GROMACS .gro file of N, CA and C in nm:
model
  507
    1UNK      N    1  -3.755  -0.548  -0.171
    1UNK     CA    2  -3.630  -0.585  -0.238
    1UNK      C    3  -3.520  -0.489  -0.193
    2UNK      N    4  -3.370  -0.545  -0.184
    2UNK     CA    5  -3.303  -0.418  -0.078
    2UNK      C    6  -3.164  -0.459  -0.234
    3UNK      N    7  -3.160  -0.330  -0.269
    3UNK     CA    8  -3.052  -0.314  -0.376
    3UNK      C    9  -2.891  -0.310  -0.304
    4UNK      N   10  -2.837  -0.357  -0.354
    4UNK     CA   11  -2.668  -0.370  -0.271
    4UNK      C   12  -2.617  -0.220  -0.301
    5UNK      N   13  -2.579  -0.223  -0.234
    5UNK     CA   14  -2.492  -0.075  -0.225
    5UNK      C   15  -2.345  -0.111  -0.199
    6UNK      N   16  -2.257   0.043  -0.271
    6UNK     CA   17  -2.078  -0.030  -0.309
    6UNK      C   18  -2.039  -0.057  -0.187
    7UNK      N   19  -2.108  -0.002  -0.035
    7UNK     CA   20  -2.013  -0.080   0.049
    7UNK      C   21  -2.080  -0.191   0.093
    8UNK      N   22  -2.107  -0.265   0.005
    8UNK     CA   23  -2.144  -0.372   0.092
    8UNK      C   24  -2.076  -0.490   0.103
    9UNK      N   25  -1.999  -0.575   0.174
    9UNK     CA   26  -1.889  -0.662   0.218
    9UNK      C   27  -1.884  -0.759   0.052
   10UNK      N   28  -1.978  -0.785  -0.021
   10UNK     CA   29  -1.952  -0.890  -0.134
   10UNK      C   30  -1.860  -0.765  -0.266
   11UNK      N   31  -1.905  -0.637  -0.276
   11UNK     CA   32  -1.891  -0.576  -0.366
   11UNK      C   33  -1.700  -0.534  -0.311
   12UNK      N   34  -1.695  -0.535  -0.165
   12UNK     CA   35  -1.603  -0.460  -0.158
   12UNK      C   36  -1.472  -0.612  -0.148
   13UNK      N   37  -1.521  -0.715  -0.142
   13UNK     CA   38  -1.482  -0.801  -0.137
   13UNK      C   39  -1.435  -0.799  -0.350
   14UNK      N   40  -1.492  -0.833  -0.386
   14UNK     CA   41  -1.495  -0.895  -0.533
   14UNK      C   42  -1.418  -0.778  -0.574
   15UNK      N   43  -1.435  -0.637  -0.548
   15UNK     CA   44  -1.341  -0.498  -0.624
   15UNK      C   45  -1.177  -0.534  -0.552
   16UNK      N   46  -1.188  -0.530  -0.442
   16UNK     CA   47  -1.053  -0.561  -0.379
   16UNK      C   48  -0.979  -0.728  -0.417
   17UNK      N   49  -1.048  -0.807  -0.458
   17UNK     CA   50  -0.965  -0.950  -0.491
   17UNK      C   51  -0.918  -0.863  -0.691
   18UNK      N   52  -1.000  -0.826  -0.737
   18UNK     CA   53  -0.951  -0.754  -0.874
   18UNK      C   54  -0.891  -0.675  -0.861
   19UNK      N   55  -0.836  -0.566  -0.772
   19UNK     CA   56  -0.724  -0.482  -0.711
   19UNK      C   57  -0.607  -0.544  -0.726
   20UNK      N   58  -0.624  -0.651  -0.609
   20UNK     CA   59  -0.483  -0.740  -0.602
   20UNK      C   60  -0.442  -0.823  -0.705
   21UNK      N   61  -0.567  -0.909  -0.778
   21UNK     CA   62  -0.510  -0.990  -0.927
   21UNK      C   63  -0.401  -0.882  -0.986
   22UNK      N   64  -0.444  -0.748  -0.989
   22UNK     CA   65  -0.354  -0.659  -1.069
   22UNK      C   66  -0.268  -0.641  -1.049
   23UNK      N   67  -0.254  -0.627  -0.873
   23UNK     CA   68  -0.105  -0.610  -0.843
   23UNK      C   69   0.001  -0.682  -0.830
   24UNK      N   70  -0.112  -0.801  -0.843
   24UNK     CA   71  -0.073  -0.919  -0.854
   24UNK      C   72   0.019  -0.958  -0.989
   25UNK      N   73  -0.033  -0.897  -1.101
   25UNK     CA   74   0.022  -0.927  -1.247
   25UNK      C   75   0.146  -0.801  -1.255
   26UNK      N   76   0.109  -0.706  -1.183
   26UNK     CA   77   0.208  -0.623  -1.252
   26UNK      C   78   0.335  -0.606  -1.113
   27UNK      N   79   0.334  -0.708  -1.032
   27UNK     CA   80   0.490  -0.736  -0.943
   27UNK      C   81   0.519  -0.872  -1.002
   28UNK      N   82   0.487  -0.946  -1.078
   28UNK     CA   83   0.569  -1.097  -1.159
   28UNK      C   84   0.479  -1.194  -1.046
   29UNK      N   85   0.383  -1.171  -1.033
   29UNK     CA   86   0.277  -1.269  -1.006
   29UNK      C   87   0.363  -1.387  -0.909
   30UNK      N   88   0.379  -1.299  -0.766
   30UNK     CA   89   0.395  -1.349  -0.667
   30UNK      C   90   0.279  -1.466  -0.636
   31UNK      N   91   0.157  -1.484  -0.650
   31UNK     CA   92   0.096  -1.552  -0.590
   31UNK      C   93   0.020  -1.599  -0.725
   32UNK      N   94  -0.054  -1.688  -0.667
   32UNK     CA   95  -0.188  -1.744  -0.745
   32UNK      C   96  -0.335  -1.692  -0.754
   33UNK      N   97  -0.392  -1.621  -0.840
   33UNK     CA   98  -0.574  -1.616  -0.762
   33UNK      C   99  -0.613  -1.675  -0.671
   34UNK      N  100  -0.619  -1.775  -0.676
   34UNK     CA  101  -0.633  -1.887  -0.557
   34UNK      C  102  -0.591  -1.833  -0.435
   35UNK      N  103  -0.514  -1.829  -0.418
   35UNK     CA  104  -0.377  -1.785  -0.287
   35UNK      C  105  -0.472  -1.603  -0.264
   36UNK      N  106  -0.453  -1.554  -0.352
   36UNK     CA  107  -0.482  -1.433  -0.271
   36UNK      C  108  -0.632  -1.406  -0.277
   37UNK      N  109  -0.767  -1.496  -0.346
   37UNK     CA  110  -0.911  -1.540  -0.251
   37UNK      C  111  -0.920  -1.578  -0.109
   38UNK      N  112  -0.826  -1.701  -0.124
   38UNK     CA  113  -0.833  -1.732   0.019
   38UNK      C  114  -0.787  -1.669   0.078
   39UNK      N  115  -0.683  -1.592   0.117
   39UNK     CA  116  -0.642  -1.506   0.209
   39UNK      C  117  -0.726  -1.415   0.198
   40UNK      N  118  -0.820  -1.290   0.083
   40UNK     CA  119  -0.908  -1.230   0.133
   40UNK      C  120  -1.023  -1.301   0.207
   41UNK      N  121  -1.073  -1.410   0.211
   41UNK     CA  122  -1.167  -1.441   0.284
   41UNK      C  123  -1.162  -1.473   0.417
   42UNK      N  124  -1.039  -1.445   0.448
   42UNK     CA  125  -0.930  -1.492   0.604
   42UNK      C  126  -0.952  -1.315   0.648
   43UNK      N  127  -0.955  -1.216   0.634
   43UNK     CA  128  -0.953  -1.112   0.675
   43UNK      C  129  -1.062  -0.993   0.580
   44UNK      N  130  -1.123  -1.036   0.490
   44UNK     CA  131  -1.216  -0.920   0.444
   44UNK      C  132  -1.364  -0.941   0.465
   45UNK      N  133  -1.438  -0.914   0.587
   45UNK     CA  134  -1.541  -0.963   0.634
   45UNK      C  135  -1.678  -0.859   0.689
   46UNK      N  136  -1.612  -0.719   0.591
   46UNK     CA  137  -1.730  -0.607   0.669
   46UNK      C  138  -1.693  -0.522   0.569
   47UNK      N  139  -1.753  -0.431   0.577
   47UNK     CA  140  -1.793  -0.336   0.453
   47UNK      C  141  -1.671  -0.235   0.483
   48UNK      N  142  -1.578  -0.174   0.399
   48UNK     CA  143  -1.490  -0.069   0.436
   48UNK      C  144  -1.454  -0.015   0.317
   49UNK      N  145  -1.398   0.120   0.292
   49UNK     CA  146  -1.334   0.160   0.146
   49UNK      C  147  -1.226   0.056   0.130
   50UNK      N  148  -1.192   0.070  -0.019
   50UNK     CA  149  -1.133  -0.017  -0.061
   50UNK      C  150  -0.993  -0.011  -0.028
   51UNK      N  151  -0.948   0.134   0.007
   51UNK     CA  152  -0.810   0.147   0.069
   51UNK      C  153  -0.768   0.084   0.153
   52UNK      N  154  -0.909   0.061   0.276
   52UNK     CA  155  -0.843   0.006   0.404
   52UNK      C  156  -0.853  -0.152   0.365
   53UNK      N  157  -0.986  -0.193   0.278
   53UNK     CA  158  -0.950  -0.333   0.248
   53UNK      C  159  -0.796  -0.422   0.184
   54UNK      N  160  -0.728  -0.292   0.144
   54UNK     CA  161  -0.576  -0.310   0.092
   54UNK      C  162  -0.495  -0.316   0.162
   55UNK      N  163  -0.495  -0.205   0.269
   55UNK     CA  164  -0.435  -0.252   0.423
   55UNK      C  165  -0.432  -0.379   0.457
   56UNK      N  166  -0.593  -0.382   0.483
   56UNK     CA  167  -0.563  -0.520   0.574
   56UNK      C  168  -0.531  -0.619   0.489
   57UNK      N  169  -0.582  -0.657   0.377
   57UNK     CA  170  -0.520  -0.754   0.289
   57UNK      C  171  -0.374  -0.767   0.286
   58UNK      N  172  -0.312  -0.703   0.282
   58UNK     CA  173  -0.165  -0.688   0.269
   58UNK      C  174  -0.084  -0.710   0.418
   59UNK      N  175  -0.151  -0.652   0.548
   59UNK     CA  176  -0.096  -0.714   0.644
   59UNK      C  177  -0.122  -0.825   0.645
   60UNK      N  178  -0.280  -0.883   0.660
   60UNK     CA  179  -0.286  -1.036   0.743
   60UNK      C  180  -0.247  -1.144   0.578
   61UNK      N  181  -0.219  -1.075   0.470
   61UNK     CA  182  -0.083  -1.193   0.387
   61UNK      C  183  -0.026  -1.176   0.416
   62UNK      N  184   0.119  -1.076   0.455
   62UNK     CA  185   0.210  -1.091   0.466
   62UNK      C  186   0.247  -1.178   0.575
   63UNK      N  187   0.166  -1.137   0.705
   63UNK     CA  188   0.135  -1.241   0.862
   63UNK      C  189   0.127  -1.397   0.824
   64UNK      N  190   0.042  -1.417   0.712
   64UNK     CA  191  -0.037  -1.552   0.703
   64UNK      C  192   0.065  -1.660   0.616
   65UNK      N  193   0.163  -1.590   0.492
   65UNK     CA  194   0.255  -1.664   0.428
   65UNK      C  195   0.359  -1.651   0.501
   66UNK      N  196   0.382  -1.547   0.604
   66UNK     CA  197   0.504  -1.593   0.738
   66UNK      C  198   0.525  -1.711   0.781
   67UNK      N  199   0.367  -1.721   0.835
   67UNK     CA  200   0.359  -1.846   0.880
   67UNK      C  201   0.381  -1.964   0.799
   68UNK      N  202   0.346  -2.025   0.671
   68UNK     CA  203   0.391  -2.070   0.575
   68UNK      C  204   0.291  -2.106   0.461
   69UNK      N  205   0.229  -2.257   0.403
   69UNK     CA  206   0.165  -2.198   0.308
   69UNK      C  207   0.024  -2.195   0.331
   70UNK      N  208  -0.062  -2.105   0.213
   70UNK     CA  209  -0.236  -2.102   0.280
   70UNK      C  210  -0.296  -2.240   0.253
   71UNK      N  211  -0.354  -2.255   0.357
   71UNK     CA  212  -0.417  -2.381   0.322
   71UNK      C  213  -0.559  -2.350   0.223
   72UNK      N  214  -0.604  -2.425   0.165
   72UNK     CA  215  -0.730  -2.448   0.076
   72UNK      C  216  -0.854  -2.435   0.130
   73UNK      N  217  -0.960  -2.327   0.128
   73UNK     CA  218  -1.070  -2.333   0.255
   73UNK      C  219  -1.128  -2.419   0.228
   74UNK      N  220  -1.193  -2.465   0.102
   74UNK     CA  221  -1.298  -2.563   0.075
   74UNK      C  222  -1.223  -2.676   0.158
   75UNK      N  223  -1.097  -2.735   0.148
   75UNK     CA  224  -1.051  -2.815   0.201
   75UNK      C  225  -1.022  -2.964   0.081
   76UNK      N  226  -1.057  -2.898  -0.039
   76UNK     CA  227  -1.010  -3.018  -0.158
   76UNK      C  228  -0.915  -3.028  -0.203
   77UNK      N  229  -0.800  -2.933  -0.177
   77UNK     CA  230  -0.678  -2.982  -0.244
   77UNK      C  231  -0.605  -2.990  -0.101
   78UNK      N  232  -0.453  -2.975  -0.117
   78UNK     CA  233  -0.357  -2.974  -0.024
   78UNK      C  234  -0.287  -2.755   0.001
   79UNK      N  235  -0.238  -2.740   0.073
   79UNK     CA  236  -0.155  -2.590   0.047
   79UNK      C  237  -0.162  -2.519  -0.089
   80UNK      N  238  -0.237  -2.396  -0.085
   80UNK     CA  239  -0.182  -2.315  -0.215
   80UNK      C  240  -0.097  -2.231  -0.252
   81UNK      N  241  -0.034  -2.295  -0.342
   81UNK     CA  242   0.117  -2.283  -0.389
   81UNK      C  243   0.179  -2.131  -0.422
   82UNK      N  244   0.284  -2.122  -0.411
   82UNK     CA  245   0.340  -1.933  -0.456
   82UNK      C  246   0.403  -1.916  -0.589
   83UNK      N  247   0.414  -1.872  -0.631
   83UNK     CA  248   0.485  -1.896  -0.736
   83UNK      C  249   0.603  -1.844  -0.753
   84UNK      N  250   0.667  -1.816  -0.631
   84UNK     CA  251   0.826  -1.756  -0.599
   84UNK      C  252   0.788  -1.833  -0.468
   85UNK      N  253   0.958  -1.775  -0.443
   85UNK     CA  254   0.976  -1.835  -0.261
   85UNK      C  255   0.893  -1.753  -0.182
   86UNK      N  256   0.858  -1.780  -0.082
   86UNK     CA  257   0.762  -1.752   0.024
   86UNK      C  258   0.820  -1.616   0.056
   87UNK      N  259   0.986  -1.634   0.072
   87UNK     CA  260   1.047  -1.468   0.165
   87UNK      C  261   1.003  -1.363   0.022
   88UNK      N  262   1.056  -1.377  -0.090
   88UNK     CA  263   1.032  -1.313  -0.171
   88UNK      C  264   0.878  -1.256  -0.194
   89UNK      N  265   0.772  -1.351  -0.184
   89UNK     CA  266   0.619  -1.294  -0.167
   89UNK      C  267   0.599  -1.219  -0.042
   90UNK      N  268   0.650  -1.294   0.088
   90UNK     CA  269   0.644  -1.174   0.179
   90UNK      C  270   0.687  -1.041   0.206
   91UNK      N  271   0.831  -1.062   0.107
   91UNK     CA  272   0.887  -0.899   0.080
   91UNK      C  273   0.767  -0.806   0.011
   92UNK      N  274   0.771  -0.867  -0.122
   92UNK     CA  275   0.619  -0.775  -0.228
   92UNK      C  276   0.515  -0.733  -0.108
   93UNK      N  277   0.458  -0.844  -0.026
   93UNK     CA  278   0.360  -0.793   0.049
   93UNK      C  279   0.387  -0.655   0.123
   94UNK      N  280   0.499  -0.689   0.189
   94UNK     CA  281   0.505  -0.577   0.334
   94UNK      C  282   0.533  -0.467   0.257
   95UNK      N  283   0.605  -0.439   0.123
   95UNK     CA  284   0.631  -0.371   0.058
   95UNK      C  285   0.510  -0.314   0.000
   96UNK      N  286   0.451  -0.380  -0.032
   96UNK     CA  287   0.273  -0.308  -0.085
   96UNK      C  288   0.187  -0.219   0.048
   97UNK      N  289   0.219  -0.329   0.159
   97UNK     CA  290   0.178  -0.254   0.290
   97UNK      C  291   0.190  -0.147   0.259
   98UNK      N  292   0.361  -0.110   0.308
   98UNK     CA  293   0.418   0.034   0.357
   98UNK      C  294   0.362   0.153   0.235
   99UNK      N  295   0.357   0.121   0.074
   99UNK     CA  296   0.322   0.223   0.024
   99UNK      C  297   0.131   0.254   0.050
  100UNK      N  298   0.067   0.158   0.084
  100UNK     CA  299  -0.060   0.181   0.108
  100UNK      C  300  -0.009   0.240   0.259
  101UNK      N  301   0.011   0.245   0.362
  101UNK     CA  302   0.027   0.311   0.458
  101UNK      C  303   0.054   0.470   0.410
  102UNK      N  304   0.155   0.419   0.301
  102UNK     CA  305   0.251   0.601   0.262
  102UNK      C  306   0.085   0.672   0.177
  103UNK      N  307   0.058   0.597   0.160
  103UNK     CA  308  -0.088   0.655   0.026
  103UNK      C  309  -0.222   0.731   0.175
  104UNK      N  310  -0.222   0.678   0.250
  104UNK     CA  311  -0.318   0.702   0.312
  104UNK      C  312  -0.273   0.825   0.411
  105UNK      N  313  -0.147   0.783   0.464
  105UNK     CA  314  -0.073   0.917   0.535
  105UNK      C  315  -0.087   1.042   0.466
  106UNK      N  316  -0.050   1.025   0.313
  106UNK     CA  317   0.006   1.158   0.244
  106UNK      C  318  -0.208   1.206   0.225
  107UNK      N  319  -0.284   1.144   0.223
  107UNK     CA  320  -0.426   1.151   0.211
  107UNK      C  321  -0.474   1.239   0.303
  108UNK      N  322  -0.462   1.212   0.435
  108UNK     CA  323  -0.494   1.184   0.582
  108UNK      C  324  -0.432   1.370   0.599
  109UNK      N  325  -0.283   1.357   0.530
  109UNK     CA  326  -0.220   1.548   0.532
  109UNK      C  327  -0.241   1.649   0.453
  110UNK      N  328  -0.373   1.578   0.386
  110UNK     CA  329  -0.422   1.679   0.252
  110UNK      C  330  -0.321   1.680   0.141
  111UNK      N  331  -0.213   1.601   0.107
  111UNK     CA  332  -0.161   1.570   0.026
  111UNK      C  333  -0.192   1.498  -0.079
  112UNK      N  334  -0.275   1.533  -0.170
  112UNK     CA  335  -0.364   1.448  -0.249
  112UNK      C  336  -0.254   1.386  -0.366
  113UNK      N  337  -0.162   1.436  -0.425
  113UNK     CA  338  -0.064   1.398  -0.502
  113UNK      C  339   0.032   1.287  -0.471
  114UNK      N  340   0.074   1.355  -0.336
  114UNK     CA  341   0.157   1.259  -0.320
  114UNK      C  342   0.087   1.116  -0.285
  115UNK      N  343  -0.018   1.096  -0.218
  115UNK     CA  344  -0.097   0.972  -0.216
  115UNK      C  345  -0.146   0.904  -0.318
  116UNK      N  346  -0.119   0.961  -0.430
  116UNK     CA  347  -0.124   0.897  -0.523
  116UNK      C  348  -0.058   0.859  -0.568
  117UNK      N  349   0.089   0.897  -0.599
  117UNK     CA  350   0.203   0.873  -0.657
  117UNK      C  351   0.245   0.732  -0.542
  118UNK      N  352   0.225   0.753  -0.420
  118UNK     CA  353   0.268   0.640  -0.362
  118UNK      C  354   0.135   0.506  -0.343
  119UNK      N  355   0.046   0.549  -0.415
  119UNK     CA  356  -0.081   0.416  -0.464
  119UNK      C  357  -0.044   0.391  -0.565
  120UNK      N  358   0.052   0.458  -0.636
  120UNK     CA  359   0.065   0.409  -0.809
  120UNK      C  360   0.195   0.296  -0.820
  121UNK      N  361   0.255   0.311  -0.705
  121UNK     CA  362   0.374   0.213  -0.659
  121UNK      C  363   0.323   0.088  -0.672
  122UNK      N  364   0.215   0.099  -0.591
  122UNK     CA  365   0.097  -0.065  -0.579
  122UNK      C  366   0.038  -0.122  -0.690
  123UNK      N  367  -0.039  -0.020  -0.794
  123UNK     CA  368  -0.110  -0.034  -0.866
  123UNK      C  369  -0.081   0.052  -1.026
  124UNK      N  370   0.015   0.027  -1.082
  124UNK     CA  371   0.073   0.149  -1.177
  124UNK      C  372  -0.015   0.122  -1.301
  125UNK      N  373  -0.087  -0.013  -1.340
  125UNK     CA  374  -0.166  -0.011  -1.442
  125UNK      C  375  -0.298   0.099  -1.459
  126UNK      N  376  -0.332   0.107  -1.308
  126UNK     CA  377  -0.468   0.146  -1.289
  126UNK      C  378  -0.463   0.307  -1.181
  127UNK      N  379  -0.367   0.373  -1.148
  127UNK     CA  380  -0.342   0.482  -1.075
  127UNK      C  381  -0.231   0.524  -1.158
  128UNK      N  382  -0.252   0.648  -1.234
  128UNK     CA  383  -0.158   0.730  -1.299
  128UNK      C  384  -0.131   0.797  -1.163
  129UNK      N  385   0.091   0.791  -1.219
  129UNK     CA  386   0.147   0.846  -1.133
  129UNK      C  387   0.153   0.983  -1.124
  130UNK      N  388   0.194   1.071  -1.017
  130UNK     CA  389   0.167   1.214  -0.997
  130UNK      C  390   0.262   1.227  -0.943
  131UNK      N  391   0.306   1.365  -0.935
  131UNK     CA  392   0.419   1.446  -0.896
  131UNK      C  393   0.414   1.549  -0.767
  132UNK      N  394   0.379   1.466  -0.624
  132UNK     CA  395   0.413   1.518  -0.522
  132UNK      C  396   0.543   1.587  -0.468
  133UNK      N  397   0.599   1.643  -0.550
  133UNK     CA  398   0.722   1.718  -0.555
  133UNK      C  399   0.730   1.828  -0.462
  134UNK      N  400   0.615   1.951  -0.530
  134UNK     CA  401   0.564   2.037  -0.468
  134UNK      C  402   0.504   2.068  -0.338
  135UNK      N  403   0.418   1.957  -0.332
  135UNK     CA  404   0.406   1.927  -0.195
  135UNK      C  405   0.454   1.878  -0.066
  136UNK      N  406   0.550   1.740  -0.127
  136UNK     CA  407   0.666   1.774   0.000
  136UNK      C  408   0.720   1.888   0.014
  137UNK      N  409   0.774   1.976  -0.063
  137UNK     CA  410   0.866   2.140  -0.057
  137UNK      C  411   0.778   2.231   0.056
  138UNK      N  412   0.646   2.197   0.020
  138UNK     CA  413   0.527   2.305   0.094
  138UNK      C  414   0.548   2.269   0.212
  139UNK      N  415   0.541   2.088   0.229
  139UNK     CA  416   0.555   2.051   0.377
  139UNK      C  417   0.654   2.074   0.435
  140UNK      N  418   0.771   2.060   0.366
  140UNK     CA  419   0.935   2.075   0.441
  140UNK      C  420   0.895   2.264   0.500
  141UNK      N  421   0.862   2.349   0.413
  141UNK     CA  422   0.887   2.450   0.422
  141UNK      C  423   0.800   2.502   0.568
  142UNK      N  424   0.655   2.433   0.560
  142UNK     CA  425   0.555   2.479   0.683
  142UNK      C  426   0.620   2.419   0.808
  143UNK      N  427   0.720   2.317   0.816
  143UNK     CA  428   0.781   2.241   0.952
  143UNK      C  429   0.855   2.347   1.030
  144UNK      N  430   0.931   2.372   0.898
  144UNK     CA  431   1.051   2.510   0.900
  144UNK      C  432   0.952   2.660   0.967
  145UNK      N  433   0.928   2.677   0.897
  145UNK     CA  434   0.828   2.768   0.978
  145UNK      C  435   0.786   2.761   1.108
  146UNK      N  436   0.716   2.666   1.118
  146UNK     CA  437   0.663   2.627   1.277
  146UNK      C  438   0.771   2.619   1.348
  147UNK      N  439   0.897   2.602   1.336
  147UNK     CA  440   0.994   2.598   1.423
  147UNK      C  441   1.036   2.405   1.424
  148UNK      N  442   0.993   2.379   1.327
  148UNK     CA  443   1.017   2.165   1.348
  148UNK      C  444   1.155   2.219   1.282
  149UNK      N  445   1.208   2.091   1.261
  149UNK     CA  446   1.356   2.068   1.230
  149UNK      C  447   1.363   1.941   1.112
  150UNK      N  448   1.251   1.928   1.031
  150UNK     CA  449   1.233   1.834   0.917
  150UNK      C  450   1.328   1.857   0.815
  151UNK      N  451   1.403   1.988   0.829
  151UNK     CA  452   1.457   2.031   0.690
  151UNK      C  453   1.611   2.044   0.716
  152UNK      N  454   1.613   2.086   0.878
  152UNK     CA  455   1.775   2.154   0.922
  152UNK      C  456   1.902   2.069   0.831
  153UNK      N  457   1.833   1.944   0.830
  153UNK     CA  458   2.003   1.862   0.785
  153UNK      C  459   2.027   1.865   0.616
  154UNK      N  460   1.907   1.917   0.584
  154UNK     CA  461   1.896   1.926   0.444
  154UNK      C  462   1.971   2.047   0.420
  155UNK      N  463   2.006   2.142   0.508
  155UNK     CA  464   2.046   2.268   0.502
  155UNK      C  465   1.976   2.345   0.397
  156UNK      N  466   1.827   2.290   0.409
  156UNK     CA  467   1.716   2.377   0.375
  156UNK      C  468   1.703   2.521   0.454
  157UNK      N  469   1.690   2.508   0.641
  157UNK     CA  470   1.650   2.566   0.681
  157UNK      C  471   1.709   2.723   0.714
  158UNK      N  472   1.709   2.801   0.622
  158UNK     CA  473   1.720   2.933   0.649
  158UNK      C  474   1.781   2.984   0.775
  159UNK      N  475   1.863   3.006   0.831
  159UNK     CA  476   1.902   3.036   0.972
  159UNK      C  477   1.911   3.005   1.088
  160UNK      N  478   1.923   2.862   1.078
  160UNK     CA  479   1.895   2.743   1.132
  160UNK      C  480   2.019   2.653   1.113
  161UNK      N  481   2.107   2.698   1.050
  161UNK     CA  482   2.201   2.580   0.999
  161UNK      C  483   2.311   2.702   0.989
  162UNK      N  484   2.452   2.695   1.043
  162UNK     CA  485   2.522   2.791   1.051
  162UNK      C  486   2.664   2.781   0.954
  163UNK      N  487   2.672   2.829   0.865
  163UNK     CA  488   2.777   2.789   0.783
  163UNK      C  489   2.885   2.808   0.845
  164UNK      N  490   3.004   2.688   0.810
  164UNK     CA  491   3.083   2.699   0.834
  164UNK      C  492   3.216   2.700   0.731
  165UNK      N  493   3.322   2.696   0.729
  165UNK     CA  494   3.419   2.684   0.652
  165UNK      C  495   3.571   2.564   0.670
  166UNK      N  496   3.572   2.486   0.593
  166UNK     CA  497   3.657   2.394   0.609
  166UNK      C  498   3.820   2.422   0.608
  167UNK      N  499   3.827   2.519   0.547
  167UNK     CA  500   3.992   2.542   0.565
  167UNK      C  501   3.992   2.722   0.627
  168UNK      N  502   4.086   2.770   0.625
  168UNK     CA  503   4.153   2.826   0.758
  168UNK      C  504   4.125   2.954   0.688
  169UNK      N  505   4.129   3.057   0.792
  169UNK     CA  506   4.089   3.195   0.740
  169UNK      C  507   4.215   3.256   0.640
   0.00000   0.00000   0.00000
C-alpha cells in the first residue's frame, strides 16, 4: 500500500485550487470555481510547493483568459463564464503574479518578512501581514556599502550625494 505524500500532484493540486477559491473571494470573485479548476488542470500536472503552483497558476490564467474564454474540459457546457470583464480578471491575475514573484524574490534574499507581507497582498485572509520595513533599510543600507547605488537618489547614501544649495551664497 503506498500512502500519498503532500507533494504529490492530487494533494498539491486540491491545496492550490483552495488557495485560489480564496483569493478568489477576497479580490470580488473575479472568476468562477469552475473557471479557475479548469485552468488548474491546463497547467498543474507534477508535484511542486505550493508557491510555485501559484506562479504558474497565475501566469498560464492570465495567458489563457487573454486569449478569451476557458472552455469546459468535460466538454458539457459551452465557455466558462467571468464574472467581471475579461481585462479586469486579467489585471487581478498578472497582479497576483507580480506579488507571488515579489514573495518568492524577497524569500530567495533571506527576506523572510518582506515575502510575506507581499504573499499577504494575494492571500490576506490566510497570511498575516508583516512589516518588512526593516529589512528593506538593511538591504538599502548593505547596497550602499558594497558600493551599489540603490539608495543615491534617495539621498540615503552618505557621501555619495553632494549637497548643494539653491540660492546664492
Amino acid at each position: 500500500m503506498r500512502l500519498i505524500s503532500w507533494d504529490d500532484t492530487n494533494v498539491v493540486f486540491a491545496r492550490t485550487v483552495r488557495l485560489l477559491k480564496n483569493w478568489n473571494g477576497t479580490h470580488s470573485k473575479p472568476m468562477c470555481s469552475w473557471n479557475i479548476k479548469a485552468l488548474c488542470l491546463g497547467c498543474l500536472d507534477e508535484p511542486m510547493p505550493l508557491i510555485n503552483a501559484l506562479q504558474i497558476f497565475f501566469t498560464y490564467a492570465a495567458d489563457e483568459i487573454d486569449k478569451g474564454p476557458t472552455p469546459d474540459p468535460a466538454d458539457a457546457a459551452g465557455p466558462i463564464p467571468l464574472n467581471m470583464p475579461r481585462a479586469d480578471v486579467h489585471k487581478r491575475l498578472r497582479t497576483a503574479r507580480k506579488y507571488i514573484d515579489l514573495a518568492i524574490e524577497h524569500e530567495m534574499a533571506g527576506r523572510p518578512l518582506s515575502a510575506q507581507h507581499a504573499l499577504h497582498q494575494v492571500l490576506p485572509e490566510l497570511v498575516p501581514d508583516a512589516d518588512g520595513t526593516q529589512e528593506e533599510a538593511d538591504r538599502l543600507a548593505r547596497t550602499v556599502r558594497s558600493g551599489g547605488t540603490a539608495a543615491t537618489g534617495l539621498a540615503l547614501a552618505t557621501g555619495l550625494v553632494t549637497p548643494t544649495r539653491a540660492w546664492g551664497d
